[in-house]
PDB file of C-alpha atoms in Angstrom:
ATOM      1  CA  UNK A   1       0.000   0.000   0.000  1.00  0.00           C
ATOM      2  CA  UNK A   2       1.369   3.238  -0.999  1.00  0.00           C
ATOM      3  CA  UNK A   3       1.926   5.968   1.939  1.00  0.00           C
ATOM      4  CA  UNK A   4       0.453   9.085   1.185  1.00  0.00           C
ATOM      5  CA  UNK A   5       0.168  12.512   3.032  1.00  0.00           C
ATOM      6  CA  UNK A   6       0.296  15.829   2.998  1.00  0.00           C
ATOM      7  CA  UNK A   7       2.396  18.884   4.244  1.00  0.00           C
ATOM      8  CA  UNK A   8       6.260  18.719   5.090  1.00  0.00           C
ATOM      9  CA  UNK A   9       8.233  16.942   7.569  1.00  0.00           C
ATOM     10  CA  UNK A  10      11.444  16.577   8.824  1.00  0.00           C
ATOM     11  CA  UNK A  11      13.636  15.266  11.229  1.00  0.00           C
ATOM     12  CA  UNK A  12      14.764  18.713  12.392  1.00  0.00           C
ATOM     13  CA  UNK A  13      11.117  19.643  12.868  1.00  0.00           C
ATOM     14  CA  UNK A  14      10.635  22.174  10.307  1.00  0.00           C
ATOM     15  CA  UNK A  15       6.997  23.218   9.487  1.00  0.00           C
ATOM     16  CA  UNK A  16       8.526  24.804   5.920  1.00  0.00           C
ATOM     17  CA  UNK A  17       5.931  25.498   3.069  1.00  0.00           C
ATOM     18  CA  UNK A  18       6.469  23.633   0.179  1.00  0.00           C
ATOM     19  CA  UNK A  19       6.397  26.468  -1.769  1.00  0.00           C
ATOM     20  CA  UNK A  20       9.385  28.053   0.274  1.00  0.00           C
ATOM     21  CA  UNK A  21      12.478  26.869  -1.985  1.00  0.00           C
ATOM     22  CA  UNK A  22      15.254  29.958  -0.897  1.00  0.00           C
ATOM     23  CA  UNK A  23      16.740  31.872   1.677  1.00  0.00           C
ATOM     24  CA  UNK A  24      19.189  34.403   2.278  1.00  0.00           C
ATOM     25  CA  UNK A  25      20.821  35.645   4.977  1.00  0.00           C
ATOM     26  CA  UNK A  26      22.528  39.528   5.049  1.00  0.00           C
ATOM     27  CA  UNK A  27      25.767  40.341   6.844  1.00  0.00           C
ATOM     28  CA  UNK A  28      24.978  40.728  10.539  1.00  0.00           C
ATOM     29  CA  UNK A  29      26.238  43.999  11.431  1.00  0.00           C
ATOM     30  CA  UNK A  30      28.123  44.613  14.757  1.00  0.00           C
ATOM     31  CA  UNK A  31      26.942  47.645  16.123  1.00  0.00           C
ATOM     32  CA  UNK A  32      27.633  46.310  19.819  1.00  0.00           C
ATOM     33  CA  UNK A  33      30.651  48.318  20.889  1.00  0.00           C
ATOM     34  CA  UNK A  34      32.727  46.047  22.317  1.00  0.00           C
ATOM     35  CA  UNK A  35      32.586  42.781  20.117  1.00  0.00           C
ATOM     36  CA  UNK A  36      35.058  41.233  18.457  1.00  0.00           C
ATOM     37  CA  UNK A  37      36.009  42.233  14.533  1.00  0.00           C
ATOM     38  CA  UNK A  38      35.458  38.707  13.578  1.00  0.00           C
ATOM     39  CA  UNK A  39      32.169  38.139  15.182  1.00  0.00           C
ATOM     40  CA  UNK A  40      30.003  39.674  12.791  1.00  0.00           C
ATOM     41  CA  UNK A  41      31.065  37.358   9.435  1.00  0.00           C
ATOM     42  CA  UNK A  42      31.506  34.850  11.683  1.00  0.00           C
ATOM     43  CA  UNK A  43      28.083  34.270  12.832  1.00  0.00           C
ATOM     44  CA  UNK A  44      26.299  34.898   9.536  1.00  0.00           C
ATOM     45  CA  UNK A  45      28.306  32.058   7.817  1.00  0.00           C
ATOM     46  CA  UNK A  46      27.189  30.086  11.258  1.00  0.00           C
ATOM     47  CA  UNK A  47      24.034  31.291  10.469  1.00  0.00           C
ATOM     48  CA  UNK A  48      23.955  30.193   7.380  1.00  0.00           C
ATOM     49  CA  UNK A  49      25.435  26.810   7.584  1.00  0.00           C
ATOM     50  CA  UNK A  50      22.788  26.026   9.903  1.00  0.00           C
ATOM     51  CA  UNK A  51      19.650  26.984   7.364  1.00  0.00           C
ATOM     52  CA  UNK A  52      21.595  24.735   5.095  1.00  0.00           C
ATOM     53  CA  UNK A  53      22.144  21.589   7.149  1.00  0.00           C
ATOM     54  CA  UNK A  54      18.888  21.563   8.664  1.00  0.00           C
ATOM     55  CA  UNK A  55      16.658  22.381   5.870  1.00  0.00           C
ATOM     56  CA  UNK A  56      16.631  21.520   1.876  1.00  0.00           C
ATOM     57  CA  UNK A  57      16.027  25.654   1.159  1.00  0.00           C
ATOM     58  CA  UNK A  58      18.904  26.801  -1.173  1.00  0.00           C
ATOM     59  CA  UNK A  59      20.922  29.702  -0.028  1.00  0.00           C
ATOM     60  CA  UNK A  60      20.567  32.506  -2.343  1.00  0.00           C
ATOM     61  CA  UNK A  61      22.352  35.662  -2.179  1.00  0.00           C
ATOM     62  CA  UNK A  62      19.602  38.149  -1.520  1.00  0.00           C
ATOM     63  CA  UNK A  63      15.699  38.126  -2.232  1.00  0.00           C
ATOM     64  CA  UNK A  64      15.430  34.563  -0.784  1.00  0.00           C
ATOM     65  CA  UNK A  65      11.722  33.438   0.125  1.00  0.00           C
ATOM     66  CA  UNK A  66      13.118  33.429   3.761  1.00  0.00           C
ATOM     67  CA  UNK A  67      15.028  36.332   4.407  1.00  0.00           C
ATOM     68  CA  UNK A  68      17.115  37.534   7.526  1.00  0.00           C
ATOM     69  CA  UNK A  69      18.892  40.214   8.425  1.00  0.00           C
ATOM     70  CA  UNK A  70      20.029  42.188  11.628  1.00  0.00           C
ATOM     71  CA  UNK A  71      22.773  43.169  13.891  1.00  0.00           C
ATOM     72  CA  UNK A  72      24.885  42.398  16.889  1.00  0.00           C
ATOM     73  CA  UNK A  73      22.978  44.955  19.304  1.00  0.00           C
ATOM     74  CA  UNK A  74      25.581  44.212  22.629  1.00  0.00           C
ATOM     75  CA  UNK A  75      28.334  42.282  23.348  1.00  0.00           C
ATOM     76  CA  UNK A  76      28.544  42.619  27.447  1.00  0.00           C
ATOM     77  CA  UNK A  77      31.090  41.347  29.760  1.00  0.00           C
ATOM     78  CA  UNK A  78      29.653  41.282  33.226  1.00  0.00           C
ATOM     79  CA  UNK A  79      30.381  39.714  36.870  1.00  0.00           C
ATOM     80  CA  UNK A  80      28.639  37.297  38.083  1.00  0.00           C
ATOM     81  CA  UNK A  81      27.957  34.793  41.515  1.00  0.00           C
ATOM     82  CA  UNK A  82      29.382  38.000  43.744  1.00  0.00           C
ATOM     83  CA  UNK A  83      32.098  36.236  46.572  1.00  0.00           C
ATOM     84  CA  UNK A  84      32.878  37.774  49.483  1.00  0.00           C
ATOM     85  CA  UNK A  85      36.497  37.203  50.487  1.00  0.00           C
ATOM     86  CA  UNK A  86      38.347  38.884  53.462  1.00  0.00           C
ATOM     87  CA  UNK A  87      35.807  41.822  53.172  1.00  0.00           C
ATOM     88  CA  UNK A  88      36.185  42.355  49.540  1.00  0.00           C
ATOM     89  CA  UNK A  89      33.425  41.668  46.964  1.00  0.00           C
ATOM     90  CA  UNK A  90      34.440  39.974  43.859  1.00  0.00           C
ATOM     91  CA  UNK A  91      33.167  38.356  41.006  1.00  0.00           C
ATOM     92  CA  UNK A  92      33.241  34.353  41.419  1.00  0.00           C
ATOM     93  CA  UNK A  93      32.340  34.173  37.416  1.00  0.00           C
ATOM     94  CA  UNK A  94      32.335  36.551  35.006  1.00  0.00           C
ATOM     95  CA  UNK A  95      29.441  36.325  31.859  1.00  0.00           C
ATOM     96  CA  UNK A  96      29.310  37.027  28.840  1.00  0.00           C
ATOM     97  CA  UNK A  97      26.077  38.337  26.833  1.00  0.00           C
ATOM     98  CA  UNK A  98      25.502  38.374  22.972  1.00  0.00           C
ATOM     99  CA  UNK A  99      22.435  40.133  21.639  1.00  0.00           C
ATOM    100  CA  UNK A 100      21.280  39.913  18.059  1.00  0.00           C
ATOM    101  CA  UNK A 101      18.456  41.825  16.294  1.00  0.00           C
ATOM    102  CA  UNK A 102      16.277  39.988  13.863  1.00  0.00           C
ATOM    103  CA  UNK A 103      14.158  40.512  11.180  1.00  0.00           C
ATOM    104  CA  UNK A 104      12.710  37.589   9.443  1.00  0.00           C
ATOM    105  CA  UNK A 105      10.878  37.935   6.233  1.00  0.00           C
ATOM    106  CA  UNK A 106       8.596  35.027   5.010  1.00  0.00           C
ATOM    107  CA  UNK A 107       7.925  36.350   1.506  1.00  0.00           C
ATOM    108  CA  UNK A 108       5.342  33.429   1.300  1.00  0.00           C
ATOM    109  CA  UNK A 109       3.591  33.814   4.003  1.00  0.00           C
ATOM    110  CA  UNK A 110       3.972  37.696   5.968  1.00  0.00           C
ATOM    111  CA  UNK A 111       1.835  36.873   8.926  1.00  0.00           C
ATOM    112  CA  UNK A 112       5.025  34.659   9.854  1.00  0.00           C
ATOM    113  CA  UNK A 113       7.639  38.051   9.811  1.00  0.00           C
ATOM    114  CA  UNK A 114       8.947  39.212  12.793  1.00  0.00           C
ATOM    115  CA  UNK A 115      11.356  41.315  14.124  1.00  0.00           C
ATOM    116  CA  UNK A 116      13.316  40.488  17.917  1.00  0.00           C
ATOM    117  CA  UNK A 117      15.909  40.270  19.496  1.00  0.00           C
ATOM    118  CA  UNK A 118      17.793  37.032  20.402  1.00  0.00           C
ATOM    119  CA  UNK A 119      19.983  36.580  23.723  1.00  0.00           C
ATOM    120  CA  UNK A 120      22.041  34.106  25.139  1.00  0.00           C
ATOM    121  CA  UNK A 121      25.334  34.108  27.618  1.00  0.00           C
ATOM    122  CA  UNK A 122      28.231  31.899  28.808  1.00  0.00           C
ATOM    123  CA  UNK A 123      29.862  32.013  32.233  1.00  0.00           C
ATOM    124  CA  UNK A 124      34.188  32.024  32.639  1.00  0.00           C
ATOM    125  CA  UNK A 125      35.726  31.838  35.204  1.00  0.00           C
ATOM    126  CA  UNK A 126      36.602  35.234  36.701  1.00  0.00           C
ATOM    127  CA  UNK A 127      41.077  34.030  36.432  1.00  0.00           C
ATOM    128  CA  UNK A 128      40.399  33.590  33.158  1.00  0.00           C
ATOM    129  CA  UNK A 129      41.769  36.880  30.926  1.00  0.00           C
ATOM    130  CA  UNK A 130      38.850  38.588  29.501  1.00  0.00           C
ATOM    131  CA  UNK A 131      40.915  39.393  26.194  1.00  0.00           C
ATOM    132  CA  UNK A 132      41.376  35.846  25.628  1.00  0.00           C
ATOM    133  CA  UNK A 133      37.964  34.671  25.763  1.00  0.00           C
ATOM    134  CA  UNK A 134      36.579  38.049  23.149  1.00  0.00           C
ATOM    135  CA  UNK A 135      39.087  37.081  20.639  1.00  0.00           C
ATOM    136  CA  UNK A 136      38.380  33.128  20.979  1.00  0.00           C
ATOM    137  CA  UNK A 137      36.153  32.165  18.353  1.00  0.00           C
ATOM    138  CA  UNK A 138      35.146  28.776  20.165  1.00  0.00           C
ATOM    139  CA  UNK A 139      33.759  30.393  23.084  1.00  0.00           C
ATOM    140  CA  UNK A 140      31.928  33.219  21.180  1.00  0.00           C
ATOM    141  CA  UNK A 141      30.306  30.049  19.096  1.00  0.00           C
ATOM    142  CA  UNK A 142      29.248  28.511  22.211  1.00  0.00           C
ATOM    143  CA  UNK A 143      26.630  31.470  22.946  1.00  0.00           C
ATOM    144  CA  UNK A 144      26.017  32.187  19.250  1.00  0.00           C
ATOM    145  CA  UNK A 145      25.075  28.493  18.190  1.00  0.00           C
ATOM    146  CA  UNK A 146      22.599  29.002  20.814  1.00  0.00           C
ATOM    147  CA  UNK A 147      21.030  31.998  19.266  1.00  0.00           C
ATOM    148  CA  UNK A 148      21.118  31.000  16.038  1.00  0.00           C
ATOM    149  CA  UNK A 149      19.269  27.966  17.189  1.00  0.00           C
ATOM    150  CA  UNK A 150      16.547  29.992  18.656  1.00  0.00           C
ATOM    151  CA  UNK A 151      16.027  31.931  15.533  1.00  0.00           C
ATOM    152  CA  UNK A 152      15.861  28.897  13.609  1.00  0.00           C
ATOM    153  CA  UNK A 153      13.153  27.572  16.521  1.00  0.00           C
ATOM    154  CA  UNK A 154      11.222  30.686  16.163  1.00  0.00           C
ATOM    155  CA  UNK A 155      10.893  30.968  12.025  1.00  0.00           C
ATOM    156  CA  UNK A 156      10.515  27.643  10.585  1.00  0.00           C
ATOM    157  CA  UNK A 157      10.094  25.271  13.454  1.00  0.00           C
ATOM    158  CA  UNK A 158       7.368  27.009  14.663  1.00  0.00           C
ATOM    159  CA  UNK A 159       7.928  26.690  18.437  1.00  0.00           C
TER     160      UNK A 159
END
């Protein structure tokens, strides 16, 4: 007995029109003040990657059915889990917070657009040397992946 059915489905849980074939992604521009000058290239080919291995859409340049674009809003260094020791505060981790603004463009299907901003954060140690962890692209991935996963969530998974 043949199997037959309608809509789409995948094992990433995509809820993709059928008639959505394309989608592009613009450079994410890093307005935050203090990010690194890699981050912003960086994450868009992340970005795009993603799209690609978890969907059958073909990455076009620009005018994709899916579109997104947006910017790197803050890059924040803060401390974290205060410690007292011998009278002095200090911080017993020190976090740092990525913030991206998207807009998302379903050219198929407006009601689905949307425009917000995404956040996520990873703790360090507060030994570790601040520089070090801004110009290391692994742990600037580890908070980004995360983002990028929750714009992915939000535009064609549907959740």
């Amino acid at each position: 007995m043949p199997l037959a059915g309608c809509g789409v489905y995948s094992f990433t849980g995509t809820n993709i029109d059928p008639s959505v074939k394309t989608f592009s992604v613009g450079t994410l521009q890093n307005n935050a003040a203090n990010g690194p000058s890699f981050l912003s290239q960086r994450l868009t080919e992340d970005f795009k990657d993603y799209f690609q291995r978890n969907t059958t859409l073909k990455l076009v340049p620009r005018d994709g059915d899916l579109q997104f674009e947006g910017q790197i809003v803050a890059y924040d260094f803060a401390p974290a889990a205060i410690q007292s020791t011998d009278g002095q505060d200090r911080a017993g981790i020190n976090r740092l917070t990525i913030q991206i603004r998207v807009k998302f463009t379903n050219t198929k299907d407006p009601k689905q657009d949307f425009e917000q901003t995404f956040q996520s954060n990873a703790d360090f140690t507060a030994t570790e040397n601040v520089t070090n962890i801004v110009n290391d692209p692994t742990a600037n991935r580890r908070i980004t992946d995360r983002i990028i996963t929750d714009v992915f969530n939000k535009s064609v998974a549907n959740w």
